[in-house]
Amino acid sequence: MDPKVEQFMAKIKAKNPSEPEFHQAVHEVAESLIPFIEENPRYKHAKILERIAEPERVIMFRVPWINDKGDVEINRGYRIEMNSAIGPYKGGLRFHPTVNLGILKFLAFEQVLKNSLTTLPMGGGKGGSDFDPKGKSDNEVMRFCQSFMTELYRHIGPNTDVPAGDIGVGGREIGFLFGQYKRIKNEFVGVLTGKGIQWGGSLIRPEATGYGTVYFAEEMLKVKGDSLKGKIATVSGSGNVAQFAVQKLTELGGKAVTMSDSAGSIYDPEGIDAEKLAWVMDLKNIRRGRIKEYAEHFGCEYFEGKRPWHVKCDVAFPSATENEIDKNDAETLVKNGCMVISEGANMPSSPDAIEMYLEKKILYGPGKAANAGGVAVSGLEMTQNSMRLPWSREEVDSRLQTIMKNIHQTCVDFGTEPDGYINYVNGANVGGFVKVADAMLAQGVV
Ligand code: NDP
């Protein structure tokens, strides 16, 4: 390891103990940025890297609520306001039992660079709770969301901090959260994104992350004179990102053959076509069932407790959660001829998996670039809320495509190596950093 990176990481670890995901995210970025900062001393003297690794503000709070049996339950809520140099804090809320401070800090840190890459004026933040919506009734989810917002409302606002969804927070949760904010503040404003279409939401927002990650893969392939047409793809997850990744992939002529959830994966060699995907959407978004039921219904293979990376593919879209591809999975993917990894999820690949992609020089789109379509359309939702004027589906989709193309180009500009290989990791990290760093320099030591 570069001794400068080692020194920097030793301080980060000492200051933020027991936060392995945060260390992992900062380390990956430091590897790209420290050599760049050495060549650009203005960032070094102003300690920009040290400053972006320190949240501007961390809020932690108690979330008490009453379950259907009448018992009191207590969860912990968080909001990390990481960086506001280029706009209001912006980033999702995650409701999942694994949520803790370190995970949200990693997500908030990634979000700062991701939001900068979108070219839109958004700072970075992230939040959530260790609440598990799985197995809860709609009323329980509503009471939890109302209690969560009863504290969060005082820290957010359309010009301050604009949360959105993430794992476990979809349209239903955003509705309950928005309703409570409006009730407390007596204001109908764009304080959350991912809202319903009848009450301030944007068309294409639900689709945006999945579509964006597929557009990004298409851009990566275009550089090689290739496309997604006829490609076999493995997709993990079966939530918001995975569903729309499968949809767009199919529209562009590719074939998605896997989906998964935390219990296991299905493998459908015939492909998950539009009709089967509609069935998955009903299963996951309405009936809230398990992906295993797909295998039972359509008569295909199901791998209990397994991720889908052993299935042969040309392209992989990890779209479930962090560290879902380890070194062995990466080895298997490469060995099976996978040529593109486009990350729908945040940090789904472990550091040694990434090392393998770069060593084998495959096309690797890291999450902060490849999944930025979601927050980009959230930014477009904020614009429409400010104008009080909605855009058509075509308008939003065409803006999304342009943004994904621009992000890809930024990665090419900052990440192309002397032999022509595009290192999208360096490209995204440096490309995202420069705008935030210059804004911080201009605003002084704050
Ligand atoms: P959802 O909650 O809609 O879906 C998550 C999916 O991943 C589910 O199928 C879930 O299975 C699975 N999953 C979650 N945790 C685990 C785990 N520990 N092990 C195995 N499978 C797991 O979330 P999203 O689709 O919104 O988010 C997926 C990823 O994309 C996350 O990394 C998120 O941060 C990232 N992302 C999301 C954006 C968005 O706009 N929603 C934007 C950018 C990134 P199960 O139901 O069994 O838990």
Coordinates of C-alpha atoms and ligand atoms in Angstrom, one line a residue:
M1 CA 0.0 0.0 0.0
D2 CA 1.2 3.6 -0.8
P3 CA 2.6 4.8 2.6
K4 CA 0.7 8.1 2.3
V5 CA -2.6 6.1 1.9
E6 CA -1.6 4.0 4.9
Q7 CA -0.8 7.0 7.0
F8 CA -4.1 8.6 6.1
M9 CA -6.1 5.5 6.7
A10 CA -4.5 4.9 10.1
K11 CA -5.9 8.3 11.2
I12 CA -9.3 7.5 9.8
K13 CA -9.4 4.2 11.6
A14 CA -8.3 5.7 14.9
K15 CA -10.9 8.4 14.7
N16 CA -13.8 6.2 13.5
P17 CA -13.3 2.8 15.2
S18 CA -15.6 -0.1 14.5
E19 CA -16.8 1.3 11.2
P20 CA -15.3 -1.2 8.7
E21 CA -17.6 -0.2 5.8
F22 CA -16.7 3.5 6.2
H23 CA -13.0 2.5 6.2
Q24 CA -13.5 0.5 3.1
A25 CA -15.2 3.3 1.2
V26 CA -12.7 6.0 2.3
H27 CA -9.8 3.7 1.5
E28 CA -11.0 3.1 -2.1
V29 CA -11.3 6.8 -2.7
A30 CA -8.0 7.6 -0.9
E31 CA -6.2 5.2 -3.3
S32 CA -7.4 7.3 -6.3
L33 CA -7.2 10.7 -4.7
I34 CA -3.9 10.8 -2.8
P35 CA -1.8 10.6 -5.9
F36 CA -4.0 13.2 -7.6
I37 CA -3.8 15.5 -4.6
E38 CA 0.0 15.1 -4.5
E39 CA 0.0 16.6 -8.0
N40 CA -2.4 19.4 -7.0
P41 CA -1.0 20.8 -3.8
R42 CA -3.8 23.4 -3.3
Y43 CA -6.1 20.6 -2.2
K44 CA -3.4 19.2 0.1
H45 CA -2.8 22.5 1.9
A46 CA -6.5 23.0 2.5
K47 CA -6.8 19.4 3.8
I48 CA -9.7 18.8 1.6
L49 CA -9.5 15.0 1.8
E50 CA -9.4 15.1 5.6
R51 CA -12.4 17.5 5.6
I52 CA -14.6 15.4 3.2
A53 CA -14.0 12.3 5.4
E54 CA -15.5 14.2 8.4
P55 CA -19.3 14.6 8.3
E56 CA -20.5 18.2 8.7
R57 CA -23.1 16.9 11.1
V58 CA -24.4 13.5 12.5
I59 CA -27.8 13.3 14.1
M60 CA -28.8 10.2 16.1
F61 CA -32.2 9.8 17.7
R62 CA -34.6 7.6 19.5
V63 CA -37.6 6.3 17.5
P64 CA -40.3 4.9 19.8
W65 CA -43.5 3.4 18.3
I66 CA -46.2 1.0 19.2
N67 CA -46.7 -2.3 17.4
D68 CA -50.0 -4.0 16.6
K69 CA -49.9 -6.0 19.8
G70 CA -49.8 -2.7 21.8
D71 CA -46.1 -3.2 22.8
V72 CA -43.6 -0.3 22.8
E73 CA -40.7 -0.8 20.3
I74 CA -37.6 1.4 20.2
N75 CA -35.4 1.8 17.1
R76 CA -32.5 4.2 16.4
G77 CA -32.7 6.8 13.7
Y78 CA -29.8 8.6 12.0
R79 CA -29.1 11.3 9.5
I80 CA -25.6 11.9 8.3
E81 CA -25.2 15.4 6.8
M82 CA -21.9 14.8 5.1
N83 CA -21.1 17.7 2.8
S84 CA -23.1 20.8 1.6
A85 CA -20.4 22.5 -0.5
I86 CA -22.3 22.2 -3.8
G87 CA -25.9 22.0 -2.7
P88 CA -28.3 20.9 0.0
Y89 CA -27.6 17.5 1.6
K90 CA -29.1 14.8 -0.5
G91 CA -29.2 11.0 -0.2
G92 CA -31.5 8.2 0.8
L93 CA -32.9 6.7 4.0
R94 CA -32.3 3.0 4.6
F95 CA -34.5 0.9 6.9
H96 CA -32.8 -2.4 7.6
P97 CA -31.8 -4.3 10.7
T98 CA -28.1 -4.1 9.8
V99 CA -28.1 -0.2 9.7
N100 CA -25.5 1.4 12.0
L101 CA -23.5 4.6 12.0
G102 CA -20.6 3.1 10.0
I103 CA -22.8 1.9 7.2
L104 CA -24.6 5.2 6.9
K105 CA -21.3 7.1 7.0
F106 CA -19.9 5.0 4.1
L107 CA -23.1 5.6 2.1
A108 CA -23.0 9.3 2.8
F109 CA -19.4 9.6 1.9
E110 CA -20.0 7.8 -1.5
Q111 CA -23.0 10.0 -2.0
V112 CA -21.0 13.3 -1.9
L113 CA -18.9 12.2 -4.9
K114 CA -21.8 10.5 -6.7
N115 CA -24.0 13.6 -6.5
S116 CA -21.1 15.8 -7.8
L117 CA -20.8 13.4 -10.8
T118 CA -24.4 14.0 -11.8
T119 CA -23.6 17.6 -12.6
L120 CA -26.6 18.7 -10.5
P121 CA -26.3 21.0 -7.4
M122 CA -26.6 18.5 -4.6
G123 CA -24.5 17.9 -1.5
G124 CA -24.3 14.5 0.1
G125 CA -26.1 12.8 3.0
K126 CA -27.7 9.5 4.1
G127 CA -29.8 8.3 6.9
G128 CA -32.1 5.6 8.1
S129 CA -32.8 3.2 11.0
D130 CA -32.3 -0.3 12.2
F131 CA -36.1 -0.8 11.8
D132 CA -37.0 -3.8 9.7
P133 CA -40.1 -3.2 7.6
K134 CA -40.2 -6.9 6.6
G135 CA -43.1 -8.7 8.3
K136 CA -44.6 -5.5 9.7
S137 CA -48.2 -4.4 8.9
D138 CA -48.8 -1.2 6.9
N139 CA -50.1 0.4 10.1
E140 CA -46.9 -0.5 12.0
V141 CA -44.8 0.9 9.1
M142 CA -46.9 4.0 9.2
R143 CA -46.5 4.5 13.0
F144 CA -42.8 3.9 12.8
C145 CA -42.4 6.5 9.9
Q146 CA -44.5 9.0 11.8
S147 CA -42.3 8.7 14.8
F148 CA -39.1 8.8 12.7
M149 CA -40.2 12.0 11.0
T150 CA -41.4 13.6 14.3
E151 CA -37.6 14.0 15.1
L152 CA -36.1 14.2 11.6
Y153 CA -38.3 17.1 10.4
R154 CA -36.4 19.7 12.4
H155 CA -33.1 18.8 10.6
I156 CA -34.3 18.7 7.0
G157 CA -36.0 21.1 4.5
P158 CA -36.2 21.7 0.7
N159 CA -33.1 24.0 0.9
T160 CA -31.3 22.1 3.7
D161 CA -31.5 18.4 3.4
V162 CA -33.7 16.4 1.0
P163 CA -33.9 12.6 1.8
A164 CA -35.1 9.9 -0.5
G165 CA -35.5 6.1 -0.5
D166 CA -33.0 3.3 -0.3
I167 CA -33.2 -0.3 1.0
G168 CA -36.5 -0.8 2.8
V169 CA -37.7 2.6 1.9
G170 CA -40.0 2.7 -1.2
G171 CA -43.1 4.6 -2.2
R172 CA -45.1 3.5 0.8
E173 CA -42.6 4.7 3.4
I174 CA -41.9 8.0 1.5
G175 CA -45.7 8.6 1.6
F176 CA -45.9 8.1 5.4
L177 CA -42.8 10.2 6.0
F178 CA -44.0 13.1 3.7
G179 CA -47.5 13.0 5.3
Q180 CA -46.0 13.5 8.8
Y181 CA -43.6 16.2 7.7
K182 CA -46.5 18.2 6.0
R183 CA -48.6 17.7 9.1
I184 CA -46.0 19.0 11.5
K185 CA -44.7 21.9 9.3
N186 CA -48.0 22.8 7.6
E187 CA -46.0 23.2 4.4
F188 CA -46.3 21.3 1.1
V189 CA -42.7 21.4 -0.2
G190 CA -40.2 19.2 -1.9
V191 CA -38.5 18.0 1.3
L192 CA -38.4 14.3 0.1
T193 CA -37.9 12.8 -3.3
G194 CA -39.4 9.5 -4.6
K195 CA -42.9 11.0 -3.9
G196 CA -46.0 9.6 -5.6
I197 CA -46.8 11.1 -9.0
Q198 CA -50.0 12.8 -7.8
W199 CA -48.3 14.6 -5.0
G200 CA -45.0 16.1 -6.4
G201 CA -43.1 13.0 -7.5
S202 CA -41.3 12.8 -10.8
L203 CA -42.0 10.3 -13.6
I204 CA -39.1 7.9 -14.1
R205 CA -37.9 8.3 -10.4
P206 CA -38.8 4.7 -9.5
E207 CA -37.1 3.4 -12.7
A208 CA -34.1 5.8 -12.5
T209 CA -31.4 3.8 -10.7
G210 CA -32.0 0.5 -12.5
Y211 CA -32.4 2.2 -15.9
G212 CA -29.3 4.4 -15.2
T213 CA -27.1 1.4 -14.4
V214 CA -28.1 -0.2 -17.6
Y215 CA -27.5 3.0 -19.6
F216 CA -24.0 3.1 -18.0
A217 CA -23.2 -0.5 -19.0
E218 CA -24.3 0.4 -22.6
E219 CA -22.0 3.4 -22.6
M220 CA -19.1 1.2 -21.4
L221 CA -19.8 -1.3 -24.1
K222 CA -20.1 1.4 -26.8
V223 CA -16.5 2.4 -26.2
K224 CA -15.6 -1.2 -27.3
G225 CA -17.9 -0.9 -30.3
D226 CA -20.3 -3.3 -28.6
S227 CA -23.8 -3.2 -27.0
L228 CA -26.1 -5.1 -24.6
K229 CA -28.0 -6.6 -27.5
G230 CA -27.9 -10.4 -27.2
K231 CA -26.0 -10.3 -23.9
I232 CA -26.7 -12.6 -21.0
A233 CA -26.9 -10.8 -17.7
T234 CA -26.9 -11.9 -14.0
V235 CA -28.8 -9.5 -11.7
S236 CA -28.8 -9.7 -7.9
G237 CA -31.6 -8.3 -5.7
S238 CA -35.3 -8.2 -6.6
G239 CA -36.1 -4.7 -5.2
N240 CA -36.4 -1.3 -6.8
V241 CA -33.0 -1.2 -8.5
A242 CA -33.0 -4.8 -9.7
Q243 CA -36.5 -4.7 -11.1
F244 CA -35.9 -1.7 -13.4
A245 CA -32.4 -2.9 -14.3
V246 CA -34.1 -6.1 -15.6
Q247 CA -36.8 -4.1 -17.4
K248 CA -34.4 -1.8 -19.3
L249 CA -31.9 -4.6 -20.1
T250 CA -34.7 -6.6 -21.7
E251 CA -35.8 -3.5 -23.7
L252 CA -32.3 -3.1 -25.0
G253 CA -32.2 -6.7 -26.2
G254 CA -30.3 -8.3 -23.3
K255 CA -31.5 -11.3 -21.3
A256 CA -31.6 -11.2 -17.5
V257 CA -31.4 -14.8 -16.2
T258 CA -31.1 -14.3 -12.4
M259 CA -32.7 -12.3 -9.5
S260 CA -32.2 -12.9 -5.8
D261 CA -33.2 -11.8 -2.3
S262 CA -31.6 -12.3 1.1
A263 CA -32.7 -15.9 1.2
G264 CA -31.4 -17.1 -2.3
S265 CA -31.3 -16.7 -6.1
I266 CA -33.4 -17.9 -9.0
Y267 CA -31.9 -18.9 -12.4
D268 CA -34.2 -18.8 -15.4
P269 CA -32.2 -19.6 -18.5
E270 CA -35.1 -18.6 -20.7
G271 CA -34.8 -15.0 -19.4
I272 CA -37.0 -12.9 -17.1
D273 CA -39.1 -11.3 -19.8
A274 CA -41.6 -8.4 -19.4
E275 CA -44.5 -10.7 -18.3
K276 CA -42.3 -12.6 -15.7
L277 CA -41.0 -9.3 -14.4
A278 CA -44.5 -8.0 -13.9
W279 CA -45.1 -11.1 -11.8
V280 CA -42.0 -10.3 -9.8
M281 CA -43.1 -6.7 -9.2
D282 CA -46.4 -7.9 -7.9
L283 CA -44.7 -10.5 -5.7
K284 CA -42.2 -8.0 -4.2
N285 CA -44.1 -4.7 -4.2
I286 CA -47.6 -5.8 -3.4
R287 CA -47.6 -9.3 -1.9
R288 CA -44.2 -8.8 -0.3
G289 CA -43.2 -12.5 -0.9
R290 CA -39.9 -14.3 -1.4
I291 CA -38.1 -14.8 -4.8
K292 CA -38.2 -18.6 -4.2
E293 CA -41.8 -18.4 -5.3
Y294 CA -40.7 -17.4 -8.8
A295 CA -38.9 -20.7 -9.1
E296 CA -42.0 -22.6 -7.9
H297 CA -44.3 -20.6 -10.2
F298 CA -42.2 -20.7 -13.4
G299 CA -40.4 -24.0 -12.8
C300 CA -36.8 -22.9 -12.8
E301 CA -33.8 -23.5 -10.5
Y302 CA -33.5 -21.9 -7.0
F303 CA -30.3 -21.7 -5.1
E304 CA -31.1 -21.5 -1.3
G305 CA -28.8 -19.1 0.5
K306 CA -26.7 -18.4 -2.6
R307 CA -25.9 -15.3 -4.6
P308 CA -26.2 -15.6 -8.4
W309 CA -22.5 -15.0 -9.4
H310 CA -21.8 -18.7 -10.3
V311 CA -24.2 -18.4 -13.3
K312 CA -22.4 -17.8 -16.6
C313 CA -23.0 -14.3 -18.0
D314 CA -21.6 -11.6 -20.2
V315 CA -22.7 -8.7 -17.9
A316 CA -23.4 -8.5 -14.2
F317 CA -25.6 -6.0 -12.4
P318 CA -25.1 -6.4 -8.6
S319 CA -28.2 -4.6 -7.3
A320 CA -28.8 -5.9 -3.8
T321 CA -26.4 -4.6 -1.1
E322 CA -22.7 -3.9 -0.1
N323 CA -20.0 -6.6 -0.3
E324 CA -22.2 -9.1 -2.2
I325 CA -19.3 -10.0 -4.6
D326 CA -16.2 -11.3 -2.8
K327 CA -12.9 -12.4 -4.4
N328 CA -14.1 -15.9 -5.2
D329 CA -17.3 -14.6 -6.9
A330 CA -15.2 -12.1 -8.9
E331 CA -12.9 -14.9 -10.0
T332 CA -15.8 -17.0 -11.1
L333 CA -17.4 -14.1 -13.0
V334 CA -14.1 -13.4 -14.8
K335 CA -13.5 -17.1 -15.5
N336 CA -17.0 -17.5 -17.0
G337 CA -16.3 -14.7 -19.4
C338 CA -18.1 -11.8 -17.8
M339 CA -16.9 -8.6 -19.5
V340 CA -18.9 -5.9 -17.8
I341 CA -19.8 -5.2 -14.1
S342 CA -22.2 -2.3 -13.7
E343 CA -23.0 -1.7 -10.0
G344 CA -26.7 -0.9 -9.2
A345 CA -26.0 -1.3 -5.5
N346 CA -23.6 0.8 -3.4
M347 CA -20.2 -0.8 -2.8
P348 CA -21.4 -4.4 -3.8
S349 CA -17.8 -5.5 -4.7
S350 CA -15.2 -6.2 -2.0
P351 CA -11.8 -4.5 -2.4
D352 CA -10.1 -7.7 -3.6
A353 CA -13.0 -8.3 -6.1
I354 CA -12.3 -4.8 -7.5
E355 CA -8.6 -5.5 -7.6
M356 CA -9.4 -8.6 -9.8
Y357 CA -11.6 -6.6 -12.2
L358 CA -8.9 -4.0 -12.7
E359 CA -6.1 -6.6 -13.0
K360 CA -8.1 -8.4 -15.7
K361 CA -9.0 -5.1 -17.3
I362 CA -12.7 -5.8 -17.5
L363 CA -15.2 -2.9 -17.9
Y364 CA -16.1 -2.1 -14.3
G365 CA -18.6 0.7 -13.5
P366 CA -18.4 1.4 -9.7
G367 CA -21.7 2.3 -7.9
K368 CA -21.0 5.9 -7.4
A369 CA -21.0 6.3 -11.2
A370 CA -23.2 3.5 -12.4
N371 CA -26.0 3.9 -10.0
A372 CA -26.1 7.8 -9.9
G373 CA -29.2 7.8 -12.1
G374 CA -31.4 7.5 -9.0
V375 CA -30.2 10.6 -7.3
A376 CA -29.9 12.4 -10.6
V377 CA -33.7 12.0 -11.2
S378 CA -34.2 12.9 -7.5
G379 CA -32.4 16.2 -8.4
L380 CA -34.7 16.6 -11.4
E381 CA -37.7 16.0 -9.0
M382 CA -36.4 18.9 -6.9
T383 CA -36.2 21.1 -10.0
Q384 CA -39.8 20.2 -11.0
N385 CA -40.9 20.9 -7.4
S386 CA -39.2 24.3 -7.4
M387 CA -40.8 25.2 -10.8
R388 CA -44.1 23.6 -9.7
L389 CA -44.2 22.1 -13.1
P390 CA -43.9 18.3 -14.0
W391 CA -42.0 17.1 -16.9
S392 CA -43.1 14.2 -19.2
R393 CA -41.7 10.7 -19.0
E394 CA -39.8 11.3 -22.3
E395 CA -38.3 14.6 -21.0
V396 CA -37.0 13.0 -17.7
D397 CA -35.8 9.8 -19.4
S398 CA -33.9 11.8 -22.0
R399 CA -32.3 14.0 -19.2
L400 CA -31.4 10.8 -17.3
Q401 CA -29.7 9.3 -20.4
T402 CA -27.7 12.6 -21.0
I403 CA -26.6 12.6 -17.4
M404 CA -25.4 8.9 -17.5
K405 CA -23.5 9.7 -20.7
N406 CA -21.9 12.7 -19.1
I407 CA -20.9 10.7 -16.0
H408 CA -19.4 8.1 -18.3
Q409 CA -17.5 10.8 -20.2
T410 CA -16.2 12.3 -16.9
C411 CA -14.9 8.8 -16.0
V412 CA -13.2 8.5 -19.4
D413 CA -11.6 12.0 -19.0
F414 CA -10.2 11.4 -15.5
G415 CA -9.7 7.6 -15.6
T416 CA -8.1 6.7 -19.0
E417 CA -4.7 5.1 -18.4
P418 CA -1.7 5.3 -20.8
D419 CA -2.5 1.9 -22.4
G420 CA -6.1 3.1 -23.1
Y421 CA -7.8 1.1 -20.3
I422 CA -10.5 3.1 -18.7
N423 CA -10.1 2.9 -14.9
Y424 CA -13.6 3.9 -13.9
V425 CA -12.8 3.8 -10.2
N426 CA -10.1 6.5 -10.5
G427 CA -12.3 8.4 -13.1
A428 CA -15.3 8.5 -10.8
N429 CA -13.4 9.3 -7.7
V430 CA -11.3 12.1 -9.2
G431 CA -14.1 13.4 -11.4
G432 CA -16.5 13.6 -8.5
F433 CA -13.9 15.1 -6.1
V434 CA -12.7 18.1 -8.2
K435 CA -16.0 20.0 -8.2
V436 CA -16.6 19.5 -4.4
A437 CA -13.0 20.4 -3.6
D438 CA -13.0 23.6 -5.7
A439 CA -16.3 24.7 -4.1
M440 CA -14.8 24.0 -0.6
L441 CA -11.7 26.0 -1.5
A442 CA -13.8 28.9 -2.7
Q443 CA -15.9 28.9 0.5
G444 CA -13.0 29.0 2.9
V445 CA -12.3 26.9 6.0
V446 CA -15.9 26.1 7.1
Ligands
NDP1 P1 -34.9 -2.6 -2.0 O1 -35.1 -2.6 -0.6 O2 -36.0 -2.2 -2.9 O3 -34.3 -4.0 -2.5 C1 -33.1 -4.6 -1.9 C2 -32.9 -5.9 -2.5 O4 -31.7 -6.4 -2.1 C3 -34.0 -7.0 -2.0 O5 -34.2 -8.0 -3.0 C4 -33.3 -7.5 -0.8 O6 -33.7 -8.8 -0.4 C5 -31.9 -7.6 -1.2 N1 -31.0 -7.4 -0.1 C6 -30.9 -6.4 0.8 N2 -30.0 -6.7 1.8 C7 -29.5 -7.9 1.5 C8 -28.5 -8.6 2.1 N3 -27.9 -8.3 3.2 N4 -28.1 -9.8 1.5 C9 -28.8 -10.2 0.3 N5 -29.7 -9.5 -0.3 C10 -30.1 -8.3 0.3 O7 -33.6 -1.6 -2.2 P2 -33.1 -0.9 -3.5 O8 -33.3 -1.7 -4.7 O9 -33.5 0.5 -3.5 O10 -31.5 -0.9 -3.2 C11 -30.6 -1.9 -3.6 C12 -29.2 -1.3 -3.6 O11 -29.1 -0.2 -4.5 C13 -28.6 -0.8 -2.3 O12 -27.2 -1.0 -2.2 C14 -28.9 0.7 -2.4 O13 -28.1 1.5 -1.5 C15 -28.6 0.9 -3.9 N6 -29.1 2.1 -4.4 C16 -30.5 2.4 -4.4 C17 -30.9 3.5 -5.0 C18 -32.4 3.8 -5.2 O14 -32.8 4.8 -5.9 N7 -33.3 3.0 -4.6 C19 -30.0 4.6 -5.6 C20 -28.7 4.2 -5.6 C21 -28.2 3.0 -5.0 P3 -34.7 -9.0 0.9 O15 -36.0 -8.5 0.4 O16 -34.7 -10.4 1.2 O17 -34.1 -8.1 2.0

